[in-house]
């Protein structure tokens, strides 16, 4: 974790200014009024200090972190709070980087490594608290000492399963849930979402509120509605008993004056087949406005009906004020994975720019599937990512790459991003970025700064049932049921987020793999819920140590740890089809299959819906050496914008942090980080310095 300031540059001292919230403020603007660092002097930025969270020492030596840090830290009263890659919470002197205290949630327990993208601060006089999540638990600590607050929950800890299993009539304690993004705090109420499985054992993604002092559950909003609740008729009868997902993992924002929480939800389970959930499926894929005190629904806006493409709303909304028709309007902006921008009235949820429901491609769906016939298309702003993959988009990086991609293109389905998945295979945008989890930034003038990914995905479905797996080995069947949804049935994966497992034995021992299965890593959740004997079967399969074609003889070796018979209804739900993993379409050299840019940074005026500029974000040094202009790269860190006229952003594969002129998009400064900065930066002032 590196921090930079202007060294050896005479500056007038300024007042201290915190960065006290995830996203900079409750509205999630990622905006700072600081201007000591500005477009004239940003070129003089130098390293002030480095905190090595792996060793908990301040050092100028390049740190080697074992896992990825995704946490955007906060600064309150001169103290910086953040998390390490192994989910240790730390407090530092924000001016010097000196460690004040650390807290290890796994000091006495088996670790479960999940992304932690931010922490929360709350104070009432001398009662000052830091709250954050690690694995399936929410912790409350004394902000001055790092000690757990024993009056909160169970000795400072609340189980995130609380409030999820009400009325379900089954034990959910071993099912997966964590919270990758922090919640928001309204008065003495903490509102939070969660990440759940995306397969047939997914918990419902209900939104919950906990008392900030005691940890007691305050209210629950059912994102998969139960009988008598709004949205219930948009699902099959009793779907709430066995369907999950529709969860908020991207974070939320708060209009403190109105007492309203705004958030976006993800797709329902399972991601790419909806035959058991016919209907629009409210409140999946929705922007929700909830009463922060009671959890009552105020309004909703659905961005995808009956999602078949994993188009979760991936980032927090952004609360802004814009000029429309000569009036100032408080609005909420929501960006999407497929590059759309919805600008909604904050009070009513009605779009400020026209949105039309267009008929979409519904050809050749899988048997049992009923795609929704229309989807919403905002007419302004125009999409910030490509929408259709056509032959004209095929990479021209070199003749070999072009020929390889064209051959695949001609034997696959392509075109509309709403093409239903099937066994033929489809090439499409929108499964991952457009927008990603770090969000975006807006300044007080209503200008949105949005980074984007331009990636084609290769989606193919195949038959899947428990009966079809009975002629496979136990380990292979268990792998197909638990792991192939991300790594693919062929174990080949796709990129660093979903790595290939074909030669994992050359990199890891069986003990290494078992540790990862139990602890999780990056986007991979913990699989502690799988019994030890079944984990061993998966490991043997991955290491090619298992006797193949050994039939599964009894329920004890059932390919799904929780499934006792072949079924397509009831919990856990077993879909009849499974996807081929999250597979990027790449050329033979590992670059995206489409023409650049592959990553962009965009400035969009939300008063008018017009683009001010768009520039590539990131580059590949080896392509630059060949004279190829910056192509942009995939990017997984968001921007901040300042009154100094700057947009700061990292997140690119070239491991740079850059400062852009917010008026023109020109790069004014860049610096190579010790490792990729896959989180959103912050800025603050302490001891007279920004």
XYZ file of C-alpha atoms in Angstrom:
690
model
C 0.000 0.000 0.000
C 1.726 3.193 -1.231
C 1.009 6.824 -0.395
C 2.300 9.803 -2.327
C 2.526 13.532 -1.778
C 4.354 16.552 -3.217
C 7.893 16.524 -1.855
C 10.192 19.551 -1.956
C 7.478 21.756 -3.418
C 6.632 24.903 -1.404
C 2.908 24.938 -0.687
C 0.551 26.832 1.569
C -0.690 24.634 4.425
C -4.323 23.520 4.245
C -6.915 22.277 6.697
C -7.078 18.579 7.405
C -9.737 16.740 5.408
C -10.775 13.116 5.950
C -11.796 10.402 3.511
C -14.189 8.899 6.022
C -16.417 6.689 3.842
C -16.082 4.001 1.219
C -16.465 6.066 -1.931
C -15.376 9.265 -0.161
C -18.817 10.207 1.130
C -22.217 8.634 1.733
C -23.234 9.554 -1.821
C -20.393 7.501 -3.326
C -19.122 10.419 -5.440
C -15.397 9.639 -4.960
C -14.863 13.385 -5.103
C -12.498 15.497 -3.020
C -12.539 19.279 -2.642
C -8.758 19.281 -2.138
C -6.687 21.169 -4.712
C -3.210 21.402 -3.211
C -2.258 18.694 -5.706
C -3.423 20.022 -9.065
C -2.873 19.879 -12.791
C 0.109 22.230 -12.548
C 2.143 20.359 -9.935
C 0.954 16.741 -10.099
C 4.094 15.909 -12.102
C 6.081 16.428 -8.879
C 4.357 13.657 -6.901
C 6.836 11.394 -5.093
C 6.514 8.464 -2.703
C 5.935 9.625 0.871
C 5.872 6.198 2.523
C 5.026 2.553 1.929
C 3.281 0.318 4.417
C 3.950 -3.367 3.840
C 0.812 -5.062 5.093
C 2.398 -8.490 4.695
C 5.014 -7.831 7.391
C 3.290 -4.888 9.124
C 6.451 -2.808 8.785
C 6.984 0.573 7.143
C 9.587 0.020 4.444
C 10.903 1.282 1.148
C 11.466 -2.287 -0.039
C 9.099 -3.634 -2.672
C 6.552 -5.733 -0.773
C 5.454 -9.154 -1.962
C 1.812 -9.576 -1.009
C 0.475 -13.133 -1.063
C -3.045 -12.174 -2.178
C -4.707 -9.199 -3.823
C -5.734 -6.138 -1.795
C -9.015 -4.681 -3.038
C -9.692 -2.426 -0.046
C -10.185 1.303 -0.486
C -9.040 2.581 2.920
C -10.614 5.415 4.903
C -9.013 8.231 6.897
C -10.630 9.659 10.019
C -8.967 12.167 12.373
C -5.518 11.495 10.988
C -5.813 7.699 11.216
C -5.934 5.463 8.154
C -7.895 2.206 8.370
C -7.535 -0.568 5.808
C -7.176 -4.304 5.365
C -4.341 -6.528 4.234
C -4.606 -9.227 1.607
C -5.166 -11.736 4.431
C -7.965 -9.593 5.874
C -6.060 -8.198 8.842
C -7.517 -4.826 9.771
C -4.885 -2.170 10.466
C -4.776 1.406 11.713
C -1.912 3.674 10.623
C -0.763 7.203 11.263
C -2.048 8.754 8.036
C 0.913 11.147 7.801
C 3.730 8.662 8.327
C 2.372 5.168 7.715
C 3.392 4.030 11.185
C 1.274 1.120 12.420
C -0.938 1.897 15.425
C -2.644 -1.492 15.754
C -3.704 -4.575 13.812
C -6.520 -7.077 14.237
C -6.393 -10.607 12.824
C -9.862 -12.202 12.524
C -8.241 -15.591 11.921
C -5.792 -15.643 14.791
C -7.566 -18.624 16.332
C -9.694 -19.980 13.460
C -9.388 -21.432 9.972
C -9.078 -18.477 7.574
C -11.593 -17.752 4.835
C -10.073 -15.267 2.409
C -12.715 -13.176 0.696
C -12.400 -9.785 -0.985
C -12.818 -6.872 1.438
C -13.277 -3.656 -0.499
C -13.748 -1.207 2.345
C -14.440 -0.589 6.013
C -16.934 1.525 7.967
C -16.501 4.092 10.750
C -19.073 5.219 13.331
C -18.772 7.429 16.395
C -21.013 8.642 19.197
C -18.980 10.851 21.524
C -16.235 8.622 22.967
C -17.660 5.456 21.402
C -15.682 5.143 18.142
C -16.054 1.999 16.056
C -14.610 0.354 12.959
C -16.790 -2.291 11.322
C -15.747 -4.621 8.534
C -16.318 -8.104 7.183
C -14.033 -11.120 6.851
C -15.468 -14.378 5.572
C -19.033 -14.890 6.829
C -18.643 -12.511 9.782
C -19.166 -8.824 10.542
C -16.764 -7.435 13.152
C -17.034 -4.346 15.367
C -13.796 -3.019 16.875
C -12.742 -0.110 19.042
C -11.333 2.384 16.539
C -8.618 3.526 18.959
C -7.359 0.130 20.111
C -8.495 -2.459 17.558
C -10.069 -4.569 20.292
C -13.381 -6.344 19.598
C -16.422 -4.714 21.216
C -17.882 -7.482 23.358
C -21.332 -5.872 23.524
C -21.709 -6.226 19.742
C -23.150 -9.578 18.677
C -21.103 -12.508 19.939
C -18.042 -10.857 21.514
C -17.699 -8.345 18.680
C -18.896 -10.520 15.810
C -22.172 -11.057 13.925
C -22.763 -14.035 11.629
C -23.811 -12.825 8.166
C -26.207 -15.759 7.924
C -28.454 -13.878 10.377
C -31.733 -12.882 8.775
C -31.206 -14.945 5.621
C -32.774 -18.262 6.648
C -35.952 -16.908 8.252
C -38.933 -19.013 7.121
C -36.803 -21.207 4.851
C -37.085 -24.176 7.199
C -33.578 -25.515 6.663
C -30.092 -25.225 8.108
C -28.131 -22.627 6.131
C -25.125 -22.350 8.442
C -22.746 -24.092 6.018
C -23.930 -22.289 2.887
C -21.741 -19.580 1.407
C -22.192 -15.912 2.304
C -19.771 -13.041 2.807
C -19.790 -9.309 2.109
C -17.213 -8.122 -0.401
C -18.306 -4.473 -0.122
C -19.086 -2.495 3.032
C -22.557 -1.360 3.987
C -23.742 2.108 5.001
C -24.554 3.496 8.435
C -27.662 5.570 9.103
C -27.896 6.863 12.677
C -27.378 3.677 14.717
C -28.330 1.242 11.934
C -25.886 -0.578 9.660
C -27.377 -1.714 6.339
C -25.454 -4.360 4.398
C -25.756 -6.801 1.493
C -23.665 -9.877 0.742
C -22.118 -12.221 -1.774
C -23.704 -15.656 -2.160
C -23.153 -18.666 -4.388
C -24.153 -18.294 -8.035
C -25.105 -21.930 -8.376
C -28.065 -24.033 -7.256
C -27.112 -23.808 -3.583
C -27.307 -20.000 -3.551
C -28.843 -18.303 -0.562
C -31.316 -15.477 -1.255
C -29.537 -12.136 -1.267
C -31.717 -10.346 1.272
C -30.707 -6.877 2.456
C -30.378 -6.636 6.223
C -29.903 -3.984 8.881
C -28.157 -4.472 12.223
C -28.078 -2.276 15.308
C -24.660 -0.626 15.331
C -24.403 -0.841 19.129
C -25.640 -4.370 19.809
C -25.402 -6.207 16.486
C -29.045 -7.271 16.728
C -30.976 -7.722 13.495
C -33.236 -4.709 12.834
C -34.950 -5.494 9.541
C -34.780 -7.678 6.411
C -35.808 -6.814 2.855
C -36.496 -9.947 0.810
C -34.910 -9.581 -2.631
C -36.535 -12.916 -3.549
C -40.092 -12.031 -2.473
C -42.197 -14.211 -0.231
C -45.992 -14.637 -0.463
C -47.911 -11.377 -0.165
C -44.855 -9.214 -0.827
C -44.360 -6.942 -3.868
C -42.719 -8.822 -6.725
C -43.843 -12.286 -5.606
C -45.849 -12.889 -8.804
C -42.794 -12.227 -11.008
C -41.487 -15.677 -10.012
C -43.056 -19.134 -10.092
C -45.067 -20.055 -7.013
C -42.856 -20.791 -3.984
C -39.657 -19.952 -5.876
C -38.416 -18.208 -2.720
C -38.053 -21.612 -1.075
C -35.350 -22.814 -3.473
C -34.132 -19.838 -5.560
C -31.289 -17.589 -4.433
C -29.151 -14.697 -5.585
C -30.570 -11.229 -6.311
C -27.965 -10.018 -3.839
C -26.145 -6.735 -3.348
C -22.408 -7.443 -3.497
C -21.373 -4.219 -5.244
C -22.042 -1.849 -2.344
C -24.611 0.808 -1.523
C -24.969 4.541 -0.845
C -27.030 6.691 1.498
C -29.043 9.872 1.174
C -28.776 10.807 4.828
C -31.202 13.738 4.579
C -33.954 11.594 3.066
C -33.052 8.513 5.102
C -32.901 6.370 1.939
C -30.450 3.615 1.036
C -29.790 3.036 -2.674
C -28.273 -0.164 -4.009
C -28.066 -2.465 -7.011
C -28.749 -6.196 -6.992
C -27.326 -9.109 -8.938
C -28.822 -11.820 -11.070
C -30.890 -14.692 -9.658
C -29.424 -18.176 -9.480
C -28.436 -19.851 -11.616
C -26.610 -17.368 -13.805
C -27.167 -18.674 -17.334
C -30.326 -20.768 -17.163
C -33.706 -19.592 -15.890
C -36.066 -22.420 -16.760
C -37.078 -22.829 -13.099
C -37.633 -19.103 -12.538
C -39.932 -17.976 -15.334
C -40.897 -14.297 -15.124
C -39.175 -10.932 -14.646
C -37.651 -12.073 -11.326
C -37.965 -9.003 -9.123
C -35.908 -7.835 -7.264
C -32.958 -9.224 -9.155
C -31.003 -6.799 -11.382
C -32.690 -3.811 -9.769
C -31.753 -0.414 -8.432
C -33.566 -0.315 -5.084
C -34.466 2.602 -2.841
C -35.166 1.421 0.714
C -36.181 3.285 3.853
C -33.001 3.089 5.949
C -34.912 2.972 9.232
C -37.423 0.263 8.335
C -36.250 -1.485 5.157
C -39.527 -0.668 3.409
C -39.345 -0.523 -0.389
C -39.746 3.023 -1.737
C -39.148 2.270 -5.425
C -37.293 -0.080 -7.739
C -36.011 0.022 -11.301
C -35.098 -3.217 -13.090
C -32.218 -2.968 -15.588
C -32.427 -6.564 -16.923
C -35.571 -8.698 -16.984
C -35.107 -12.429 -16.346
C -31.314 -12.207 -16.479
C -29.612 -15.032 -18.412
C -26.161 -13.403 -18.712
C -24.923 -12.749 -15.142
C -25.512 -9.005 -15.552
C -25.356 -8.117 -11.872
C -25.326 -4.434 -11.075
C -21.620 -4.500 -10.253
C -20.949 -1.267 -8.366
C -22.608 1.155 -5.957
C -24.947 3.798 -7.373
C -23.722 7.392 -7.411
C -25.919 10.154 -5.918
C -25.665 13.349 -7.942
C -27.479 16.606 -8.606
C -27.991 17.538 -12.271
C -29.709 20.192 -14.362
C -32.607 18.857 -16.424
C -35.156 21.027 -18.211
C -33.884 24.080 -16.359
C -34.316 22.471 -12.922
C -31.888 21.047 -10.407
C -32.805 17.414 -9.763
C -31.369 15.056 -7.186
C -30.640 11.867 -9.076
C -29.086 8.430 -8.720
C -26.754 7.131 -11.428
C -26.200 3.397 -11.984
C -23.632 1.952 -14.382
C -23.843 -1.626 -15.623
C -21.635 -4.520 -16.711
C -22.785 -4.096 -20.292
C -21.900 -0.411 -20.462
C -25.275 1.246 -19.885
C -25.958 4.280 -17.686
C -29.311 4.750 -15.977
C -29.963 8.207 -14.489
C -33.011 8.066 -12.219
C -34.900 10.592 -10.140
C -33.790 9.969 -6.575
C -37.305 10.379 -5.162
C -39.395 8.478 -7.711
C -36.989 6.176 -9.573
C -38.175 7.505 -12.944
C -35.506 7.876 -15.669
C -34.372 11.432 -16.435
C -33.368 10.473 -19.977
C -35.644 8.396 -22.221
C -35.506 4.616 -21.775
C -37.294 2.381 -24.271
C -38.309 -1.267 -23.974
C -37.071 -2.951 -27.150
C -37.826 -6.422 -28.389
C -34.713 -8.564 -28.116
C -33.366 -11.744 -29.658
C -35.047 -14.792 -28.140
C -34.043 -17.374 -30.777
C -32.892 -20.881 -29.966
C -33.181 -20.838 -26.183
C -32.472 -23.958 -24.179
C -35.455 -26.268 -23.607
C -37.581 -25.026 -20.727
C -36.244 -21.480 -21.000
C -38.569 -18.516 -21.571
C -36.460 -15.395 -22.254
C -38.187 -12.117 -21.504
C -39.180 -10.589 -24.869
C -38.041 -6.991 -24.160
C -35.217 -5.227 -22.340
C -34.699 -1.557 -21.346
C -32.402 0.615 -23.488
C -31.467 4.103 -22.253
C -31.230 6.512 -25.196
C -28.915 8.849 -23.267
C -26.127 8.668 -22.399
C -25.003 6.302 -25.127
C -23.300 3.101 -23.894
C -19.693 3.438 -22.726
C -18.858 -0.090 -23.939
C -19.550 -1.906 -27.191
C -22.889 -3.686 -27.452
C -22.624 -6.010 -30.478
C -19.756 -8.259 -31.527
C -19.549 -8.117 -35.325
C -17.015 -9.257 -37.896
C -15.791 -5.669 -38.148
C -14.751 -5.870 -34.456
C -12.329 -8.778 -34.982
C -8.800 -7.977 -33.883
C -6.337 -6.700 -36.478
C -3.309 -6.907 -34.183
C -1.684 -9.277 -36.672
C -2.871 -11.562 -39.524
C -2.555 -14.745 -37.446
C -4.673 -13.376 -34.616
C -7.280 -12.090 -37.073
C -7.538 -15.460 -38.827
C -7.830 -17.380 -35.539
C -10.589 -15.145 -34.202
C -12.484 -15.034 -37.504
C -12.567 -18.837 -37.717
C -14.091 -19.022 -34.220
C -16.462 -16.144 -35.019
C -17.847 -17.851 -38.135
C -18.728 -21.079 -36.294
C -20.294 -19.383 -33.265
C -23.399 -17.352 -32.627
C -22.813 -13.622 -32.127
C -24.658 -10.344 -32.334
C -27.151 -9.221 -29.709
C -25.908 -9.268 -26.133
C -29.382 -10.619 -25.245
C -28.964 -13.814 -27.278
C -30.111 -16.643 -24.980
C -27.317 -19.063 -24.034
C -27.452 -22.490 -25.630
C -25.271 -25.496 -26.452
C -24.106 -24.051 -29.800
C -22.041 -21.359 -28.099
C -22.361 -17.578 -28.167
C -19.830 -14.734 -28.380
C -21.109 -11.651 -26.592
C -20.259 -8.610 -24.507
C -21.450 -7.845 -21.011
C -20.726 -10.850 -18.791
C -17.869 -8.891 -17.216
C -17.363 -5.077 -17.528
C -18.323 -2.380 -18.872
C -18.395 -1.200 -15.307
C -16.815 -3.220 -12.523
C -17.059 -3.262 -8.731
C -14.849 -0.188 -7.954
C -17.510 2.141 -9.356
C -17.012 5.601 -10.802
C -16.613 9.252 -9.764
C -18.607 12.449 -10.249
C -17.749 16.076 -9.615
C -20.188 18.763 -8.401
C -20.782 19.831 -12.005
C -22.460 16.483 -12.743
C -19.618 15.026 -14.823
C -19.270 11.249 -14.541
C -15.829 9.643 -14.833
C -16.310 5.998 -15.740
C -13.698 3.388 -16.575
C -14.712 0.490 -18.791
C -13.622 -2.930 -20.050
C -14.152 -4.089 -23.648
C -14.153 -7.877 -23.523
C -15.936 -10.567 -25.552
C -16.970 -13.701 -23.675
C -17.389 -17.223 -25.031
C -20.483 -18.766 -23.454
C -21.464 -22.369 -24.152
C -23.933 -24.492 -22.220
C -23.889 -28.259 -21.835
C -26.206 -30.876 -20.378
C -25.878 -31.431 -16.657
C -27.676 -33.677 -14.209
C -26.756 -35.906 -11.350
C -27.676 -38.994 -13.369
C -25.323 -37.927 -16.173
C -22.489 -37.775 -13.629
C -22.985 -41.251 -12.209
C -20.620 -42.704 -14.814
C -17.891 -40.262 -13.830
C -15.469 -40.516 -10.952
C -16.537 -38.965 -7.677
C -13.901 -36.236 -7.951
C -14.857 -35.287 -11.511
C -18.552 -35.128 -10.653
C -17.821 -33.005 -7.584
C -15.613 -30.716 -9.684
C -18.321 -30.294 -12.302
C -20.911 -29.423 -9.688
C -18.810 -27.068 -7.560
C -15.944 -25.704 -9.651
C -16.708 -25.838 -13.383
C -19.095 -22.879 -13.231
C -15.977 -20.669 -12.994
C -13.061 -22.818 -14.182
C -14.920 -24.644 -16.954
C -15.668 -28.328 -17.341
C -12.310 -28.676 -19.138
C -10.453 -27.016 -16.204
C -8.920 -24.450 -18.583
C -10.322 -21.365 -16.829
C -10.038 -17.847 -18.244
C -7.428 -15.330 -17.146
C -6.107 -14.556 -13.670
C -9.565 -14.336 -12.053
C -10.469 -17.877 -13.192
C -7.076 -19.598 -13.655
C -6.462 -22.818 -15.548
C -6.305 -25.892 -13.332
C -5.081 -28.314 -15.982
C -1.484 -28.429 -14.652
C -2.132 -27.347 -11.092
C -0.063 -30.256 -9.788
C 3.077 -28.557 -11.168
C 2.388 -25.486 -9.014
C 0.731 -26.780 -5.865
C 0.698 -29.753 -3.556
C -2.469 -31.454 -2.376
C -2.096 -29.570 0.920
C -1.882 -26.246 -0.952
C -5.059 -26.994 -2.894
C -6.887 -28.100 0.240
C -5.931 -24.848 1.988
C -7.329 -22.812 -0.894
C -10.529 -24.868 -0.995
C -11.049 -24.137 2.701
C -9.829 -20.545 2.819
C -10.841 -19.207 -0.599
C -8.746 -16.870 -2.689
C -9.613 -13.769 -4.702
C -12.978 -14.284 -6.391
C -13.091 -17.880 -5.235
C -15.167 -18.308 -2.078
C -14.344 -20.746 0.691
C -15.569 -24.315 0.176
C -15.432 -25.292 3.829
C -19.016 -26.450 3.387
C -17.753 -29.433 1.341
C -16.911 -32.380 3.623
C -13.232 -33.279 3.895
C -13.642 -36.607 2.088
C -15.243 -34.893 -0.907
C -12.581 -32.156 -0.976
C -10.019 -34.968 -1.147
C -11.839 -36.448 -4.138
C -11.723 -33.092 -5.963
C -8.012 -32.739 -5.186
C -7.260 -36.235 -6.470
C -9.156 -35.445 -9.667
C -7.202 -32.206 -10.183
C -3.895 -33.996 -9.565
C -4.824 -36.907 -11.839
C -4.557 -39.325 -8.922
C -8.106 -40.601 -9.095
C -9.240 -43.814 -10.754
C -11.396 -42.586 -13.627
C -14.851 -43.920 -14.537
C -15.463 -45.162 -11.017
C -19.212 -44.939 -10.618
C -20.640 -43.045 -7.676
C -22.143 -45.829 -5.663
C -24.258 -44.124 -3.049
C -25.519 -40.819 -1.700
C -22.428 -40.455 0.493
C -20.438 -39.791 -2.701
C -23.109 -37.673 -4.293
C -21.575 -35.203 -6.775
C -23.244 -32.265 -5.064
C -22.577 -32.091 -1.373
C -26.150 -31.101 -0.545
C -28.175 -32.905 -3.210
C -29.747 -36.252 -2.442
C -31.565 -36.928 -5.686
C -31.865 -35.686 -9.245
C -34.269 -32.769 -9.253
C -34.960 -29.422 -10.872
C -37.040 -27.906 -8.098
C -36.573 -27.685 -4.383
C -33.348 -26.803 -2.635
C -30.639 -27.075 -3.657
C -31.725 -26.557 -7.235
C -29.952 -28.681 -9.849
C -30.096 -26.999 -13.267
C -30.256 -29.268 -16.319
C -27.523 -27.203 -18.032
C -24.191 -25.794 -16.951
C -21.988 -23.124 -18.522
C -18.408 -23.626 -19.710
C -16.924 -21.331 -17.071
C -16.254 -17.612 -17.330
C -14.316 -17.736 -20.594
C -12.832 -14.643 -22.183
C -12.456 -14.796 -25.960
C -8.740 -14.198 -26.499
C -6.404 -14.417 -29.482
C -3.583 -17.019 -29.505
C -1.236 -14.585 -27.744
C -3.651 -13.902 -24.887
C -4.895 -10.488 -25.998
C -8.624 -9.708 -26.360
C -10.171 -10.968 -29.587
C -11.499 -7.529 -30.548
C -9.869 -4.401 -31.884
C -8.612 -1.971 -29.230
C -9.349 -0.117 -27.078
C -9.661 -2.892 -24.489
C -10.032 -0.491 -21.589
C -11.165 3.134 -21.545
C -11.750 6.086 -19.251
C -14.771 8.218 -20.111
C -16.020 11.672 -19.079
C -19.793 12.011 -19.498
C -21.913 15.074 -18.755
C -24.985 13.750 -16.923
C -26.752 17.096 -17.337
C -26.897 16.611 -21.102
C -25.995 12.950 -21.617
C -23.087 13.917 -23.900
C -19.556 12.512 -23.815
C -16.810 15.040 -23.173
C -13.899 12.685 -23.890
C -12.882 9.034 -24.040
C -9.291 7.784 -23.823
C -7.552 4.384 -23.601
C -6.776 3.304 -20.030
C -3.572 1.310 -19.663
C -1.188 -0.236 -22.158
C 0.881 -3.339 -22.836
C 4.609 -2.375 -22.796
C 5.516 -5.133 -25.253
C 2.989 -3.778 -27.784
C 4.175 -0.221 -27.196
C 7.719 -1.317 -28.096
C 6.341 -2.490 -31.446
C 4.978 0.991 -32.129
C 1.356 0.085 -31.384
C -0.524 3.013 -29.756
C -1.937 2.504 -26.236
C -4.587 -0.200 -26.436
C -6.020 0.057 -22.939
C -6.170 -3.023 -20.729
C -8.736 -4.703 -18.547
C -9.022 -2.639 -15.386
C -10.338 -3.415 -11.918
C -9.836 -0.245 -9.918
C -12.013 2.855 -9.979
C -11.358 6.621 -10.282
C -11.468 9.562 -7.920
C -11.847 13.184 -9.040
C -10.585 16.275 -7.237
C -11.060 20.037 -7.197
C -7.453 20.196 -8.386
C -8.729 19.254 -11.836
C -7.492 15.678 -11.679
C -8.816 12.146 -12.092
C -6.643 9.519 -10.371
C -6.996 5.857 -11.302
C -4.944 2.659 -11.191
C -6.385 -0.830 -11.814
C -4.699 -1.559 -15.161
C -2.636 -4.640 -16.009
C 0.489 -2.491 -16.485
C 0.393 -1.777 -12.708
C 0.450 2.010 -13.121
C -1.389 4.735 -11.276
C -2.178 7.752 -13.446
C -3.483 11.284 -13.098
C -5.647 12.542 -15.969
C -6.655 16.137 -16.677
C -10.365 15.999 -15.914
C -11.128 18.549 -18.656
C -9.310 16.837 -21.533
C -8.425 13.249 -20.578
C -4.704 13.940 -21.040
C -2.331 11.903 -18.869
C -0.438 14.392 -16.667
C 1.462 11.932 -14.459
C 1.976 8.198 -14.039
C 3.843 6.002 -11.580
C 4.551 2.282 -11.475
C 3.201 0.701 -8.294
C 4.878 -2.166 -6.419
C 1.971 -4.344 -7.610
C -1.268 -3.849 -9.514
C -3.503 -1.283 -7.793
C -6.769 -3.187 -8.067
C -8.663 -0.878 -5.744
C -9.746 2.753 -5.888
C -7.309 5.382 -4.574
C -8.128 7.951 -1.915
C -6.893 11.471 -1.153
C -6.890 13.301 2.174
C -5.164 16.164 3.975
C -3.293 15.754 7.251
C -0.798 18.079 8.946
C -1.356 20.692 6.244
C -0.581 18.419 3.282
C -2.748 16.678 0.697
